[in-house]
Short mmCIF file of N, CA, C and O in Angstrom, two decimals:
data_model
loop_
_atom_site.label_atom_id
_atom_site.label_comp_id
_atom_site.label_asym_id
_atom_site.label_seq_id
_atom_site.Cartn_x
_atom_site.Cartn_y
_atom_site.Cartn_z
N MET H 1 0.16 11.18 -36.78
CA MET H 1 0.03 10.34 -35.61
C MET H 1 -0.09 8.89 -36.09
O MET H 1 -0.94 8.56 -36.89
N ASN H 2 0.75 8.05 -35.58
CA ASN H 2 0.68 6.67 -36.05
C ASN H 2 -0.35 5.86 -35.25
O ASN H 2 -1.00 6.37 -34.34
N LYS H 3 -0.50 4.62 -35.64
CA LYS H 3 -1.55 3.77 -35.07
C LYS H 3 -1.35 3.52 -33.58
O LYS H 3 -2.31 3.50 -32.81
N ASN H 4 -0.10 3.35 -33.14
CA ASN H 4 0.17 3.10 -31.73
C ASN H 4 -0.20 4.30 -30.86
O ASN H 4 -0.74 4.14 -29.77
N GLU H 5 0.07 5.50 -31.34
CA GLU H 5 -0.27 6.69 -30.56
C GLU H 5 -1.78 6.87 -30.48
O GLU H 5 -2.30 7.28 -29.44
N GLN H 6 -2.48 6.56 -31.56
CA GLN H 6 -3.95 6.64 -31.53
C GLN H 6 -4.53 5.63 -30.54
O GLN H 6 -5.44 5.96 -29.77
N GLN H 7 -3.99 4.43 -30.55
CA GLN H 7 -4.46 3.41 -29.60
C GLN H 7 -4.14 3.84 -28.18
O GLN H 7 -4.97 3.68 -27.27
N LEU H 8 -2.96 4.40 -27.96
CA LEU H 8 -2.57 4.86 -26.63
C LEU H 8 -3.48 5.98 -26.15
O LEU H 8 -3.92 5.99 -25.00
N ASN H 9 -3.81 6.93 -27.02
CA ASN H 9 -4.71 8.02 -26.64
C ASN H 9 -6.11 7.50 -26.34
O ASN H 9 -6.76 7.95 -25.39
N ARG H 10 -6.60 6.56 -27.14
CA ARG H 10 -7.92 5.99 -26.91
C ARG H 10 -7.96 5.23 -25.58
O ARG H 10 -8.90 5.37 -24.80
N ASP H 11 -6.91 4.45 -25.28
CA ASP H 11 -6.86 3.73 -24.01
C ASP H 11 -6.75 4.68 -22.83
O ASP H 11 -7.32 4.44 -21.77
N ALA H 12 -6.01 5.78 -23.00
CA ALA H 12 -5.89 6.76 -21.92
C ALA H 12 -7.24 7.40 -21.62
O ALA H 12 -7.58 7.62 -20.45
N LYS H 13 -8.03 7.69 -22.66
CA LYS H 13 -9.36 8.27 -22.43
C LYS H 13 -10.26 7.28 -21.70
O LYS H 13 -11.00 7.66 -20.79
N ILE H 14 -10.20 6.01 -22.08
CA ILE H 14 -11.02 4.99 -21.41
C ILE H 14 -10.62 4.86 -19.95
O ILE H 14 -11.47 4.82 -19.06
N CYS H 15 -9.31 4.82 -19.67
CA CYS H 15 -8.83 4.70 -18.29
C CYS H 15 -9.22 5.92 -17.46
O CYS H 15 -9.58 5.80 -16.29
N THR H 16 -9.16 7.09 -18.07
CA THR H 16 -9.55 8.31 -17.35
C THR H 16 -11.02 8.27 -17.00
O THR H 16 -11.41 8.62 -15.87
N ARG H 17 -11.85 7.86 -17.94
CA ARG H 17 -13.29 7.76 -17.65
C ARG H 17 -13.57 6.76 -16.54
O ARG H 17 -14.39 7.00 -15.65
N TRP H 18 -12.89 5.60 -16.58
CA TRP H 18 -13.07 4.60 -15.52
C TRP H 18 -12.62 5.15 -14.18
O TRP H 18 -13.27 4.92 -13.16
N ALA H 19 -11.50 5.84 -14.15
CA ALA H 19 -10.99 6.39 -12.89
C ALA H 19 -11.96 7.41 -12.30
O ALA H 19 -12.28 7.36 -11.11
N PHE H 20 -12.45 8.32 -13.13
CA PHE H 20 -13.40 9.32 -12.62
C PHE H 20 -14.72 8.65 -12.22
O PHE H 20 -15.33 9.02 -11.21
N GLY H 21 -15.17 7.69 -12.99
CA GLY H 21 -16.41 7.00 -12.67
C GLY H 21 -16.34 6.25 -11.36
O GLY H 21 -17.23 6.36 -10.51
N LEU H 22 -15.27 5.47 -11.17
CA LEU H 22 -15.12 4.72 -9.92
C LEU H 22 -14.93 5.65 -8.73
O LEU H 22 -15.43 5.39 -7.64
N THR H 23 -14.20 6.75 -8.94
CA THR H 23 -14.04 7.71 -7.86
C THR H 23 -15.38 8.32 -7.49
O THR H 23 -15.70 8.45 -6.29
N LEU H 24 -16.17 8.67 -8.47
CA LEU H 24 -17.49 9.24 -8.20
C LEU H 24 -18.37 8.24 -7.45
O LEU H 24 -19.05 8.61 -6.49
N ILE H 25 -18.33 6.98 -7.85
CA ILE H 25 -19.17 5.97 -7.20
C ILE H 25 -18.71 5.69 -5.78
O ILE H 25 -19.51 5.72 -4.84
N PHE H 26 -17.42 5.42 -5.59
CA PHE H 26 -16.93 4.97 -4.29
C PHE H 26 -16.70 6.09 -3.29
O PHE H 26 -16.71 5.86 -2.09
N ILE H 27 -16.49 7.31 -3.75
CA ILE H 27 -16.20 8.39 -2.81
C ILE H 27 -17.39 9.33 -2.63
O ILE H 27 -17.59 9.86 -1.54
N VAL H 28 -18.21 9.49 -3.65
CA VAL H 28 -19.32 10.46 -3.56
C VAL H 28 -20.67 9.76 -3.43
O VAL H 28 -21.41 9.99 -2.47
N ILE H 29 -21.02 8.92 -4.37
CA ILE H 29 -22.38 8.38 -4.43
C ILE H 29 -22.65 7.38 -3.30
O ILE H 29 -23.63 7.52 -2.56
N PHE H 30 -21.80 6.36 -3.16
CA PHE H 30 -22.06 5.31 -2.17
C PHE H 30 -22.11 5.86 -0.74
O PHE H 30 -23.10 5.65 -0.03
N PRO H 31 -21.11 6.60 -0.28
CA PRO H 31 -21.23 7.17 1.07
C PRO H 31 -22.29 8.25 1.15
O PRO H 31 -22.93 8.42 2.18
N GLY H 32 -22.51 8.98 0.07
CA GLY H 32 -23.50 10.06 0.08
C GLY H 32 -24.91 9.54 0.27
O GLY H 32 -25.70 10.12 1.01
N VAL H 33 -25.24 8.43 -0.38
CA VAL H 33 -26.57 7.83 -0.23
C VAL H 33 -26.79 7.39 1.21
O VAL H 33 -27.85 7.62 1.80
N MET H 34 -25.76 6.77 1.81
CA MET H 34 -25.90 6.35 3.21
C MET H 34 -26.01 7.56 4.13
O MET H 34 -26.72 7.53 5.14
N PHE H 35 -25.33 8.64 3.81
CA PHE H 35 -25.40 9.84 4.64
C PHE H 35 -26.78 10.48 4.52
O PHE H 35 -27.37 10.92 5.52
N ILE H 36 -27.34 10.52 3.32
CA ILE H 36 -28.65 11.14 3.09
C ILE H 36 -29.75 10.34 3.78
O ILE H 36 -30.69 10.91 4.33
N THR H 37 -29.64 9.00 3.76
CA THR H 37 -30.67 8.18 4.38
C THR H 37 -30.57 8.14 5.89
O THR H 37 -31.42 7.54 6.55
N GLY H 38 -29.55 8.76 6.47
CA GLY H 38 -29.42 8.80 7.92
C GLY H 38 -28.81 7.56 8.51
O GLY H 38 -28.99 7.27 9.69
N TYR H 39 -28.07 6.80 7.70
CA TYR H 39 -27.42 5.59 8.21
C TYR H 39 -26.38 5.95 9.25
O TYR H 39 -25.59 6.88 9.07
N ASN H 40 -26.43 5.24 10.39
CA ASN H 40 -25.45 5.47 11.44
C ASN H 40 -24.28 4.53 11.24
O ASN H 40 -24.46 3.31 11.25
N TYR H 41 -23.13 5.08 11.02
CA TYR H 41 -21.94 4.28 10.81
C TYR H 41 -21.52 3.65 12.13
O TYR H 41 -21.29 4.34 13.11
N SER H 42 -21.42 2.34 12.14
CA SER H 42 -20.93 1.65 13.33
C SER H 42 -19.42 1.46 13.21
O SER H 42 -18.84 1.61 12.13
N LEU H 43 -18.82 1.11 14.34
CA LEU H 43 -17.37 0.91 14.33
C LEU H 43 -17.01 -0.30 13.47
O LEU H 43 -16.01 -0.26 12.75
N SER H 44 -17.82 -1.34 13.52
CA SER H 44 -17.50 -2.53 12.70
C SER H 44 -17.64 -2.22 11.21
O SER H 44 -16.85 -2.71 10.40
N PHE H 45 -18.63 -1.40 10.83
CA PHE H 45 -18.75 -1.01 9.44
C PHE H 45 -17.54 -0.19 9.00
O PHE H 45 -17.00 -0.40 7.91
N PHE H 46 -17.11 0.72 9.86
CA PHE H 46 -15.95 1.54 9.53
C PHE H 46 -14.69 0.69 9.39
O PHE H 46 -13.89 0.90 8.47
N LYS H 47 -14.54 -0.30 10.30
CA LYS H 47 -13.38 -1.20 10.19
C LYS H 47 -13.43 -1.99 8.89
O LYS H 47 -12.43 -2.13 8.19
N GLY H 48 -14.61 -2.50 8.55
CA GLY H 48 -14.76 -3.25 7.29
C GLY H 48 -14.45 -2.39 6.08
O GLY H 48 -13.77 -2.82 5.15
N TRP H 49 -14.95 -1.16 6.10
CA TRP H 49 -14.70 -0.24 5.00
C TRP H 49 -13.21 0.07 4.89
O TRP H 49 -12.64 0.13 3.79
N THR H 50 -12.56 0.25 6.03
CA THR H 50 -11.12 0.53 6.04
C THR H 50 -10.33 -0.66 5.53
O THR H 50 -9.40 -0.51 4.73
N TYR H 51 -10.67 -1.89 5.99
CA TYR H 51 -9.98 -3.08 5.50
C TYR H 51 -10.16 -3.24 3.99
O TYR H 51 -9.23 -3.59 3.26
N LEU H 52 -11.38 -3.01 3.53
CA LEU H 52 -11.65 -3.11 2.09
C LEU H 52 -10.83 -2.09 1.31
O LEU H 52 -10.23 -2.41 0.27
N SER H 53 -10.75 -0.88 1.82
CA SER H 53 -9.97 0.17 1.14
C SER H 53 -8.49 -0.17 1.09
O SER H 53 -7.85 -0.02 0.04
N PHE H 54 -7.95 -0.62 2.23
CA PHE H 54 -6.53 -0.96 2.23
C PHE H 54 -6.24 -2.19 1.37
O PHE H 54 -5.21 -2.27 0.72
N GLY H 55 -7.15 -3.15 1.38
CA GLY H 55 -6.98 -4.31 0.51
C GLY H 55 -6.96 -3.92 -0.95
O GLY H 55 -6.13 -4.39 -1.74
N TRP H 56 -7.87 -3.00 -1.31
CA TRP H 56 -7.92 -2.51 -2.69
C TRP H 56 -6.62 -1.79 -3.04
O TRP H 56 -6.06 -1.97 -4.13
N LEU H 57 -6.12 -0.98 -2.11
CA LEU H 57 -4.87 -0.26 -2.36
C LEU H 57 -3.68 -1.21 -2.53
O LEU H 57 -2.83 -1.00 -3.41
N ILE H 58 -3.62 -2.24 -1.70
CA ILE H 58 -2.50 -3.18 -1.79
C ILE H 58 -2.55 -3.95 -3.11
O ILE H 58 -1.53 -4.10 -3.79
N ILE H 59 -3.73 -4.42 -3.49
CA ILE H 59 -3.86 -5.15 -4.75
C ILE H 59 -3.51 -4.24 -5.93
O ILE H 59 -2.78 -4.64 -6.85
N ALA H 60 -4.01 -3.01 -5.90
CA ALA H 60 -3.70 -2.07 -6.98
C ALA H 60 -2.21 -1.76 -7.02
O ALA H 60 -1.62 -1.66 -8.10
N GLY H 61 -1.59 -1.62 -5.85
CA GLY H 61 -0.16 -1.34 -5.81
C GLY H 61 0.67 -2.47 -6.41
O GLY H 61 1.61 -2.23 -7.18
N PHE H 62 0.31 -3.71 -6.06
CA PHE H 62 1.02 -4.85 -6.64
C PHE H 62 0.83 -4.90 -8.15
O PHE H 62 1.77 -5.16 -8.90
N PHE H 63 -0.39 -4.67 -8.60
CA PHE H 63 -0.66 -4.70 -10.03
C PHE H 63 0.13 -3.62 -10.76
O PHE H 63 0.75 -3.87 -11.79
N ILE H 64 0.14 -2.41 -10.20
CA ILE H 64 0.84 -1.30 -10.84
C ILE H 64 2.35 -1.53 -10.81
O ILE H 64 3.06 -1.18 -11.76
N ALA H 65 2.86 -2.15 -9.75
CA ALA H 65 4.29 -2.36 -9.64
C ALA H 65 4.79 -3.50 -10.52
O ALA H 65 5.88 -3.41 -11.11
N PHE H 66 4.01 -4.58 -10.62
CA PHE H 66 4.51 -5.76 -11.30
C PHE H 66 4.05 -5.89 -12.75
O PHE H 66 4.63 -6.66 -13.51
N ARG H 67 3.02 -5.18 -13.14
CA ARG H 67 2.54 -5.28 -14.52
C ARG H 67 3.59 -4.84 -15.54
O ARG H 67 3.77 -5.53 -16.55
N PRO H 68 4.31 -3.73 -15.31
CA PRO H 68 5.35 -3.38 -16.28
C PRO H 68 6.46 -4.43 -16.38
O PRO H 68 7.01 -4.66 -17.47
N VAL H 69 6.77 -5.09 -15.28
CA VAL H 69 7.79 -6.14 -15.32
C VAL H 69 7.31 -7.31 -16.17
O VAL H 69 8.05 -7.86 -16.99
N VAL H 70 6.05 -7.68 -16.00
CA VAL H 70 5.48 -8.78 -16.79
C VAL H 70 5.46 -8.41 -18.26
O VAL H 70 5.80 -9.22 -19.12
N GLU H 71 5.05 -7.18 -18.57
CA GLU H 71 5.03 -6.73 -19.97
C GLU H 71 6.44 -6.73 -20.56
O GLU H 71 6.63 -7.10 -21.72
N PHE H 72 7.41 -6.32 -19.76
CA PHE H 72 8.79 -6.33 -20.23
C PHE H 72 9.26 -7.75 -20.52
O PHE H 72 9.91 -8.00 -21.54
N MET H 73 8.92 -8.67 -19.62
CA MET H 73 9.34 -10.06 -19.81
C MET H 73 8.66 -10.66 -21.04
O MET H 73 9.28 -11.41 -21.78
N LYS H 74 7.40 -10.32 -21.26
CA LYS H 74 6.71 -10.80 -22.45
C LYS H 74 7.36 -10.25 -23.72
O LYS H 74 7.54 -10.98 -24.69
N GLY H 75 7.71 -8.96 -23.67
CA GLY H 75 8.34 -8.34 -24.82
C GLY H 75 9.71 -8.91 -25.11
O GLY H 75 10.08 -9.11 -26.27
N SER H 76 10.46 -9.19 -24.05
CA SER H 76 11.81 -9.74 -24.27
C SER H 76 11.72 -11.18 -24.77
O SER H 76 12.56 -11.62 -25.54
N ASN H 77 10.70 -11.93 -24.37
CA ASN H 77 10.53 -13.31 -24.88
C ASN H 77 10.08 -13.30 -26.33
O ASN H 77 10.43 -14.20 -27.09
N ASP H 78 9.26 -12.31 -26.72
CA ASP H 78 8.80 -12.23 -28.10
C ASP H 78 9.93 -11.88 -29.06
O ASP H 78 9.90 -12.27 -30.23
N GLN H 79 10.92 -11.14 -28.59
CA GLN H 79 12.03 -10.74 -29.45
C GLN H 79 13.00 -11.88 -29.70
O GLN H 79 13.78 -11.84 -30.65
N LEU H 80 13.00 -12.89 -28.84
CA LEU H 80 13.94 -14.01 -29.01
C LEU H 80 13.50 -14.96 -30.05
O LEU H 80 12.69 -15.19 -30.67
#
């Protein structure tokens, strides 16, 4: 296994841990604590949570879509 594959495997493990950690926090722990404490969800809170979620999805989508293009452009400039 060469150095690039080792780095790629190490980065994949870090990204997997971050993904599971953030999922656990945002989907299980944060709403679970409010549910356990008896917090009553209001319509404005739900709207805010929904806007925040969609904003996060849109930003993540742009990043995932355009990051490979940026990396490609950087790589093509480095080769010149």
